[in-house]
Each structure stands twice: as C-alpha cells, then as structure tokens.
mmCIF file of C-alpha atoms in Angstrom:
data_model
loop_
_atom_site.group_PDB
_atom_site.id
_atom_site.type_symbol
_atom_site.label_atom_id
_atom_site.label_comp_id
_atom_site.label_asym_id
_atom_site.label_seq_id
_atom_site.Cartn_x
_atom_site.Cartn_y
_atom_site.Cartn_z
ATOM 1 C CA UNK A 22 -52.127 -52.217 50.909
ATOM 2 C CA UNK A 23 -51.788 -49.955 47.844
ATOM 3 C CA UNK A 24 -55.004 -49.702 45.873
ATOM 4 C CA UNK A 25 -55.109 -51.332 42.408
ATOM 5 C CA UNK A 26 -54.446 -49.031 39.540
ATOM 6 C CA UNK A 27 -57.710 -47.827 37.915
ATOM 7 C CA UNK A 28 -56.560 -48.261 34.351
ATOM 8 C CA UNK A 29 -55.806 -51.709 32.994
ATOM 9 C CA UNK A 30 -53.804 -52.145 29.823
ATOM 10 C CA UNK A 31 -55.197 -54.897 27.572
ATOM 11 C CA UNK A 32 -53.103 -54.171 24.498
ATOM 12 C CA UNK A 33 -49.687 -52.559 24.224
ATOM 13 C CA UNK A 34 -48.557 -51.304 20.769
ATOM 14 C CA UNK A 35 -45.883 -48.789 20.496
ATOM 15 C CA UNK A 36 -46.582 -48.263 16.852
ATOM 16 C CA UNK A 37 -50.288 -47.544 17.293
ATOM 17 C CA UNK A 38 -51.233 -43.902 16.604
ATOM 18 C CA UNK A 39 -53.649 -43.490 19.471
ATOM 19 C CA UNK A 40 -54.450 -44.841 22.892
ATOM 20 C CA UNK A 41 -58.095 -45.819 23.414
ATOM 21 C CA UNK A 42 -59.316 -45.559 27.081
ATOM 22 C CA UNK A 43 -62.560 -47.539 27.585
ATOM 23 C CA UNK A 44 -65.101 -46.972 30.400
ATOM 24 C CA UNK A 45 -67.450 -49.847 31.454
ATOM 25 C CA UNK A 46 -71.133 -49.898 32.194
ATOM 26 C CA UNK A 47 -73.047 -50.050 35.494
ATOM 27 C CA UNK A 48 -72.098 -53.396 37.106
ATOM 28 C CA UNK A 49 -69.087 -54.002 34.788
ATOM 29 C CA UNK A 50 -65.382 -53.809 35.135
ATOM 30 C CA UNK A 51 -62.263 -53.425 33.194
ATOM 31 C CA UNK A 52 -62.735 -57.146 32.157
ATOM 32 C CA UNK A 53 -65.489 -56.058 30.073
ATOM 33 C CA UNK A 54 -63.079 -55.009 27.357
ATOM 34 C CA UNK A 55 -60.783 -57.916 27.485
ATOM 35 C CA UNK A 56 -62.554 -59.339 24.455
ATOM 36 C CA UNK A 57 -61.765 -56.237 22.484
ATOM 37 C CA UNK A 58 -58.064 -57.066 22.186
ATOM 38 C CA UNK A 59 -58.341 -58.779 18.839
ATOM 39 C CA UNK A 60 -60.253 -55.943 17.280
ATOM 40 C CA UNK A 61 -57.903 -53.412 18.530
ATOM 41 C CA UNK A 62 -54.810 -55.098 17.139
ATOM 42 C CA UNK A 63 -53.026 -52.791 14.811
ATOM 43 C CA UNK A 64 -55.492 -49.907 15.639
ATOM 44 C CA UNK A 65 -54.659 -48.640 19.081
ATOM 45 C CA UNK A 66 -53.331 -49.227 22.452
ATOM 46 C CA UNK A 67 -56.131 -50.491 24.522
ATOM 47 C CA UNK A 68 -56.839 -49.480 28.186
ATOM 48 C CA UNK A 69 -59.873 -49.786 30.341
ATOM 49 C CA UNK A 70 -60.813 -47.985 33.644
ATOM 50 C CA UNK A 71 -62.286 -49.820 36.660
ATOM 51 C CA UNK A 72 -64.514 -48.291 39.188
ATOM 52 C CA UNK A 73 -63.639 -49.123 42.900
ATOM 53 C CA UNK A 74 -65.495 -51.837 44.732
ATOM 54 C CA UNK A 75 -65.088 -54.697 42.228
ATOM 55 C CA UNK A 76 -62.565 -57.104 40.641
ATOM 56 C CA UNK A 77 -59.011 -55.663 41.084
ATOM 57 C CA UNK A 78 -60.390 -52.869 43.417
ATOM 58 C CA UNK A 79 -62.699 -55.000 45.394
ATOM 59 C CA UNK A 80 -61.334 -53.906 48.722
ATOM 60 C CA UNK A 81 -61.992 -50.146 47.843
ATOM 61 C CA UNK A 82 -65.298 -48.399 48.843
ATOM 62 C CA UNK A 83 -67.633 -47.474 45.995
ATOM 63 C CA UNK A 84 -67.378 -44.285 44.382
ATOM 64 C CA UNK A 85 -69.596 -41.429 45.691
ATOM 65 C CA UNK A 86 -69.908 -39.205 42.555
ATOM 66 C CA UNK A 87 -69.307 -38.988 38.866
ATOM 67 C CA UNK A 88 -67.084 -35.895 39.494
ATOM 68 C CA UNK A 89 -65.015 -37.783 41.925
ATOM 69 C CA UNK A 90 -64.151 -40.650 39.603
ATOM 70 C CA UNK A 91 -63.718 -38.392 36.610
ATOM 71 C CA UNK A 92 -61.018 -36.466 38.375
ATOM 72 C CA UNK A 93 -59.219 -39.768 39.353
ATOM 73 C CA UNK A 94 -59.449 -41.295 35.820
ATOM 74 C CA UNK A 95 -58.259 -38.065 34.304
ATOM 75 C CA UNK A 96 -55.166 -38.286 36.549
ATOM 76 C CA UNK A 97 -54.551 -41.798 35.372
ATOM 77 C CA UNK A 98 -55.025 -40.826 31.674
ATOM 78 C CA UNK A 99 -52.253 -38.137 32.112
ATOM 79 C CA UNK A 100 -49.830 -40.902 33.071
ATOM 80 C CA UNK A 101 -50.299 -42.874 29.959
ATOM 81 C CA UNK A 102 -47.711 -42.922 27.070
ATOM 82 C CA UNK A 103 -47.453 -39.761 25.196
ATOM 83 C CA UNK A 104 -49.808 -40.419 22.184
ATOM 84 C CA UNK A 105 -53.331 -38.950 21.323
ATOM 85 C CA UNK A 106 -56.041 -40.165 23.535
ATOM 86 C CA UNK A 107 -59.399 -41.300 22.389
ATOM 87 C CA UNK A 108 -62.074 -41.987 25.069
ATOM 88 C CA UNK A 109 -64.934 -44.475 24.747
ATOM 89 C CA UNK A 110 -67.706 -45.199 27.178
ATOM 90 C CA UNK A 111 -70.536 -47.577 27.245
ATOM 91 C CA UNK A 112 -73.793 -46.801 29.078
ATOM 92 C CA UNK A 113 -72.775 -45.457 32.472
ATOM 93 C CA UNK A 114 -69.339 -45.440 30.956
ATOM 94 C CA UNK A 115 -70.313 -42.853 28.386
ATOM 95 C CA UNK A 116 -71.138 -40.456 31.204
ATOM 96 C CA UNK A 117 -67.920 -41.074 32.947
ATOM 97 C CA UNK A 118 -65.887 -40.705 29.740
ATOM 98 C CA UNK A 119 -67.672 -37.436 28.949
ATOM 99 C CA UNK A 120 -66.859 -36.012 32.349
ATOM 100 C CA UNK A 121 -63.326 -37.341 32.356
ATOM 101 C CA UNK A 122 -62.806 -35.567 28.813
ATOM 102 C CA UNK A 123 -64.122 -32.301 30.475
ATOM 103 C CA UNK A 124 -61.469 -32.640 33.289
ATOM 104 C CA UNK A 125 -58.700 -33.240 30.794
ATOM 105 C CA UNK A 126 -59.615 -30.451 28.595
ATOM 106 C CA UNK A 127 -59.950 -28.004 31.397
ATOM 107 C CA UNK A 128 -56.623 -28.978 32.732
ATOM 108 C CA UNK A 129 -55.053 -28.602 29.220
ATOM 109 C CA UNK A 130 -52.123 -31.024 29.987
ATOM 110 C CA UNK A 131 -53.250 -34.049 28.077
ATOM 111 C CA UNK A 132 -56.369 -33.151 25.983
ATOM 112 C CA UNK A 133 -58.287 -36.046 24.337
ATOM 113 C CA UNK A 134 -58.830 -35.754 20.726
ATOM 114 C CA UNK A 135 -62.145 -37.516 20.359
ATOM 115 C CA UNK A 136 -65.005 -38.886 22.543
ATOM 116 C CA UNK A 137 -66.870 -41.935 21.563
ATOM 117 C CA UNK A 138 -70.087 -43.090 23.466
ATOM 118 C CA UNK A 139 -72.626 -45.711 23.191
ATOM 119 C CA UNK A 140 -75.978 -46.784 24.694
ATOM 120 C CA UNK A 141 -76.408 -43.843 26.912
ATOM 121 C CA UNK A 142 -78.668 -40.707 26.820
ATOM 122 C CA UNK A 143 -76.925 -37.374 26.506
ATOM 123 C CA UNK A 144 -75.549 -35.946 29.774
ATOM 124 C CA UNK A 145 -78.283 -33.189 29.784
ATOM 125 C CA UNK A 146 -81.090 -35.588 29.113
ATOM 126 C CA UNK A 147 -83.998 -35.492 31.621
ATOM 127 C CA UNK A 148 -85.067 -37.314 33.621
ATOM 128 C CA UNK A 149 -81.682 -38.550 34.614
ATOM 129 C CA UNK A 150 -83.322 -41.890 35.825
ATOM 130 C CA UNK A 151 -84.744 -42.620 32.263
ATOM 131 C CA UNK A 152 -84.384 -46.371 31.521
ATOM 132 C CA UNK A 153 -83.196 -47.366 34.980
ATOM 133 C CA UNK A 154 -84.864 -49.600 37.555
ATOM 134 C CA UNK A 155 -85.801 -48.913 41.095
ATOM 135 C CA UNK A 156 -82.871 -49.566 43.544
ATOM 136 C CA UNK A 157 -84.394 -52.167 45.552
ATOM 137 C CA UNK A 158 -82.965 -55.721 45.650
ATOM 138 C CA UNK A 159 -85.690 -57.435 43.593
ATOM 139 C CA UNK A 160 -85.906 -54.707 40.827
ATOM 140 C CA UNK A 161 -82.166 -54.801 40.390
ATOM 141 C CA UNK A 162 -82.177 -58.605 40.147
ATOM 142 C CA UNK A 163 -84.827 -58.433 37.512
ATOM 143 C CA UNK A 164 -82.938 -55.572 35.728
ATOM 144 C CA UNK A 165 -79.891 -57.877 35.591
ATOM 145 C CA UNK A 166 -81.916 -60.799 34.358
ATOM 146 C CA UNK A 167 -83.459 -58.748 31.570
ATOM 147 C CA UNK A 168 -80.068 -57.375 30.314
ATOM 148 C CA UNK A 169 -78.731 -59.370 27.349
ATOM 149 C CA UNK A 170 -75.285 -58.593 28.565
ATOM 150 C CA UNK A 171 -75.492 -60.433 31.984
ATOM 151 C CA UNK A 172 -73.701 -63.793 31.740
ATOM 152 C CA UNK A 173 -76.051 -66.837 32.362
ATOM 153 C CA UNK A 174 -73.639 -68.267 34.847
ATOM 154 C CA UNK A 175 -73.986 -65.056 36.973
ATOM 155 C CA UNK A 176 -77.711 -65.286 36.917
ATOM 156 C CA UNK A 177 -77.767 -68.943 37.880
ATOM 157 C CA UNK A 178 -75.317 -68.451 40.718
ATOM 158 C CA UNK A 179 -76.798 -67.013 43.910
ATOM 159 C CA UNK A 180 -73.442 -65.967 45.432
ATOM 160 C CA UNK A 181 -72.388 -64.136 42.266
ATOM 161 C CA UNK A 182 -75.758 -62.395 42.149
ATOM 162 C CA UNK A 183 -75.345 -61.405 45.780
ATOM 163 C CA UNK A 184 -72.095 -59.768 44.753
ATOM 164 C CA UNK A 185 -73.377 -58.202 41.541
ATOM 165 C CA UNK A 186 -76.437 -56.556 42.995
ATOM 166 C CA UNK A 187 -74.688 -54.164 45.368
ATOM 167 C CA UNK A 188 -72.232 -53.124 42.641
ATOM 168 C CA UNK A 189 -74.884 -52.412 40.298
ATOM 169 C CA UNK A 190 -76.802 -50.374 42.810
ATOM 170 C CA UNK A 191 -73.858 -48.322 43.641
ATOM 171 C CA UNK A 192 -73.072 -47.572 40.038
ATOM 172 C CA UNK A 193 -76.718 -46.601 39.302
ATOM 173 C CA UNK A 194 -76.520 -44.341 42.290
ATOM 174 C CA UNK A 195 -73.722 -42.439 40.395
ATOM 175 C CA UNK A 196 -76.196 -41.750 37.469
ATOM 176 C CA UNK A 197 -79.076 -40.805 39.798
ATOM 177 C CA UNK A 198 -76.867 -38.383 41.689
ATOM 178 C CA UNK A 199 -75.486 -36.705 38.491
ATOM 179 C CA UNK A 200 -76.409 -33.210 37.395
ATOM 180 C CA UNK A 201 -75.276 -31.713 34.133
ATOM 181 C CA UNK A 202 -74.254 -27.991 34.956
ATOM 182 C CA UNK A 203 -71.920 -27.284 31.966
ATOM 183 C CA UNK A 204 -72.841 -24.408 29.853
ATOM 184 C CA UNK A 205 -70.358 -24.737 27.028
ATOM 185 C CA UNK A 206 -69.947 -27.822 24.699
ATOM 186 C CA UNK A 207 -66.784 -29.788 24.346
ATOM 187 C CA UNK A 208 -64.404 -28.585 21.836
ATOM 188 C CA UNK A 209 -63.628 -32.092 20.476
ATOM 189 C CA UNK A 210 -65.793 -34.244 18.239
ATOM 190 C CA UNK A 211 -68.227 -36.702 19.592
ATOM 191 C CA UNK A 212 -69.458 -39.902 17.959
ATOM 192 C CA UNK A 213 -72.378 -41.806 19.399
ATOM 193 C CA UNK A 214 -73.330 -45.391 18.775
ATOM 194 C CA UNK A 215 -76.549 -47.244 19.608
ATOM 195 C CA UNK A 216 -78.540 -50.456 19.108
ATOM 196 C CA UNK A 217 -81.726 -50.182 17.134
ATOM 197 C CA UNK A 218 -83.372 -52.586 19.490
ATOM 198 C CA UNK A 219 -82.308 -50.879 22.631
ATOM 199 C CA UNK A 220 -85.465 -50.438 24.712
ATOM 200 C CA UNK A 221 -83.590 -48.326 27.388
ATOM 201 C CA UNK A 222 -81.794 -45.835 25.115
ATOM 202 C CA UNK A 223 -83.708 -44.602 22.199
ATOM 203 C CA UNK A 224 -82.370 -42.737 18.976
ATOM 204 C CA UNK A 225 -83.639 -39.276 20.035
ATOM 205 C CA UNK A 226 -81.665 -39.489 23.308
ATOM 206 C CA UNK A 227 -78.558 -40.516 21.662
ATOM 207 C CA UNK A 228 -78.823 -37.716 19.017
ATOM 208 C CA UNK A 229 -79.003 -35.183 21.767
ATOM 209 C CA UNK A 230 -75.243 -35.802 22.488
ATOM 210 C CA UNK A 231 -74.931 -33.145 19.789
ATOM 211 C CA UNK A 232 -76.092 -30.637 22.181
ATOM 212 C CA UNK A 233 -72.975 -31.103 24.477
ATOM 213 C CA UNK A 234 -70.209 -30.639 21.769
ATOM 214 C CA UNK A 235 -69.010 -27.817 19.487
ATOM 215 C CA UNK A 236 -66.428 -30.121 17.777
ATOM 216 C CA UNK A 237 -68.561 -32.121 15.356
ATOM 217 C CA UNK A 238 -70.982 -34.890 15.910
ATOM 218 C CA UNK A 239 -72.083 -38.209 14.309
ATOM 219 C CA UNK A 240 -74.519 -40.947 15.271
ATOM 220 C CA UNK A 241 -74.548 -44.556 14.109
ATOM 221 C CA UNK A 242 -77.202 -47.155 14.956
ATOM 222 C CA UNK A 243 -76.502 -50.824 14.490
ATOM 223 C CA UNK A 244 -78.513 -53.928 14.802
ATOM 224 C CA UNK A 245 -79.055 -55.291 18.352
ATOM 225 C CA UNK A 246 -79.894 -54.121 21.876
ATOM 226 C CA UNK A 247 -78.361 -52.280 24.810
ATOM 227 C CA UNK A 248 -75.101 -54.270 24.478
ATOM 228 C CA UNK A 249 -74.823 -54.414 20.612
ATOM 229 C CA UNK A 250 -71.878 -52.045 20.524
ATOM 230 C CA UNK A 251 -70.050 -53.959 23.289
ATOM 231 C CA UNK A 252 -70.664 -57.269 21.262
ATOM 232 C CA UNK A 253 -69.381 -55.672 18.017
ATOM 233 C CA UNK A 254 -66.173 -53.915 18.888
ATOM 234 C CA UNK A 255 -65.117 -53.730 15.287
ATOM 235 C CA UNK A 256 -67.725 -50.971 14.914
ATOM 236 C CA UNK A 257 -65.893 -48.747 17.349
ATOM 237 C CA UNK A 258 -62.549 -49.976 16.089
ATOM 238 C CA UNK A 259 -63.366 -48.836 12.564
ATOM 239 C CA UNK A 260 -64.081 -45.376 13.801
ATOM 240 C CA UNK A 261 -60.852 -45.362 15.858
ATOM 241 C CA UNK A 262 -58.805 -46.351 12.861
ATOM 242 C CA UNK A 263 -60.239 -43.456 10.837
ATOM 243 C CA UNK A 264 -59.425 -41.168 13.668
ATOM 244 C CA UNK A 265 -55.863 -42.523 14.021
ATOM 245 C CA UNK A 266 -55.212 -42.385 10.212
ATOM 246 C CA UNK A 267 -56.333 -38.753 10.148
ATOM 247 C CA UNK A 268 -53.973 -37.726 12.893
ATOM 248 C CA UNK A 269 -51.100 -39.638 11.351
ATOM 249 C CA UNK A 270 -51.795 -37.849 7.998
ATOM 250 C CA UNK A 271 -51.936 -34.565 9.722
ATOM 251 C CA UNK A 272 -48.813 -35.145 11.429
ATOM 252 C CA UNK A 273 -47.113 -36.266 8.059
ATOM 253 C CA UNK A 274 -48.337 -33.100 6.452
ATOM 254 C CA UNK A 275 -46.973 -30.983 9.318
ATOM 255 C CA UNK A 276 -43.562 -32.532 9.050
ATOM 256 C CA UNK A 277 -43.373 -32.241 5.204
ATOM 257 C CA UNK A 278 -40.730 -29.495 4.224
ATOM 258 C CA UNK A 279 -42.208 -26.496 2.351
ATOM 259 C CA UNK A 280 -41.396 -26.253 -1.462
ATOM 260 C CA UNK A 281 -39.177 -23.162 -0.522
ATOM 261 C CA UNK A 282 -37.177 -25.362 1.915
ATOM 262 C CA UNK A 283 -36.667 -28.117 -0.581
ATOM 263 C CA UNK A 284 -35.391 -25.602 -3.180
ATOM 264 C CA UNK A 285 -33.160 -23.916 -0.545
ATOM 265 C CA UNK A 286 -34.738 -20.467 -0.959
#
C-alpha cells in the first residue's frame, strides 16, 4: 500500500497570494489545523503536514529524527503549487518547520519567504528537554491530562489514551534527540508567538528565536496558555495577510512600467 501523503490540503484558493504550510505539535496530526479553514479563507491556501504513525499515516513507523522528517516535508513542499511559501509550526511543529525551512533554503529550488513559530523554545535553547515530561507511561498520561489542548473525550477514553501515549512518546523523542548544529542564521524573517500563561515556554526562550535568523524578527505574546495560538488562528492569519499583501505590492511594483517606458523613450 502506498503511504499517505504527508501534506494535507485544508483550503484551496487559486487567488490567494501565499501557501501556508502548518506543522503540528507533539501528539497532534494534520487534523489539528482543520479548524483553521475559516480564518484562512481569503488569506492563503492552507496545508498541514502529518508525521507518520498516526491518522492518515497510522500504518507507517514513527519518525526517527527531525532531520529525516524535515527532508521529507521539504520534498512535499516543493511539489505544491507555484506560489510563495510561508511555514508555521506550533510547539514541536516549530522545530520541524524551522528545519524544513533550512532544507528548502539550502536546496534553493523552493525557498520559503517567512517562518512563523509558536509555543516552542528557540532551536538552540538548552536544555533541549526544557518543559518536557519523563518518557514513562504515567508521566506521559499526566502530561496529556494537564495540557489544555487535549480533548476531554480522549482523556476519558482508555483505548484512545492507549493510542495517544505512544504517539506522544515518539514525538517527544524527536525533540530529545535533536541537536542544533547550524552556525549561520536563516536569511528569512521569523515571527514568534506565545501565550502569556504558558508554563512550559517562557517569554525569554521565545525571544531567543532572534538568534537563529538574520532576516528580521518579531515576538507577540497573547492571552492564554500553551495552546493559545492554536485556539486563536486569527492571530497568525493577520500576520500571513500582511505578508501576502506585502508580496503582492512588491510584485505590482516590479511589473509597473518605468516612466521612460510609458513615454516611449
């Protein structure tokens, strides 16, 4: 059987100026961004990656490293319709989006124009295990129970928890096995978002994303906890709209004939 495609398209819009590719958190799936469709309407085409071992890719083995999945996701991004790419990642997804951006920039075929991240310490932040639980069964169950983003029906269903815990463990192992070895920063802008009540990812660690880019940086904090940004997609979409409008304006300026050409000089 052919493996499921890693990218899921949630919203198609041929007139949209950009494609937004979203990367889910540990324990999540492409389904995490289904609710973003309404906020994305008229702003962008909306795609979501999906790590193996869950949902549409349930029969596939779990990923072994961030580098491995970043290369695979970069390949999928290159196959998308030819329009500017913006990458967004939440929590673990921020790390995956960052490394995918690096692969795409290095390859030079389909360079992203912007990286948006939320609720994850900068890739060079140490210790890498900051904010993460121990990887034993009970600690992972407690972690899921304490996360505001875990649906109550999952917490109350033993069979669903038995499925969710191994997925979460495999995803957290990706973080624990990650090492940041890049010397140069990205040459694209990075915008970070965070929740003011997030006990796992503090303001200072979000601000350190500035260390991994040479293309400009901004940080916005909003009300809420670790999943505040996921629950308020309009915050991200407002930034994507500004990016898209800026690209459209630049393209219009580029196409505008010079005064000399208009006069026929």
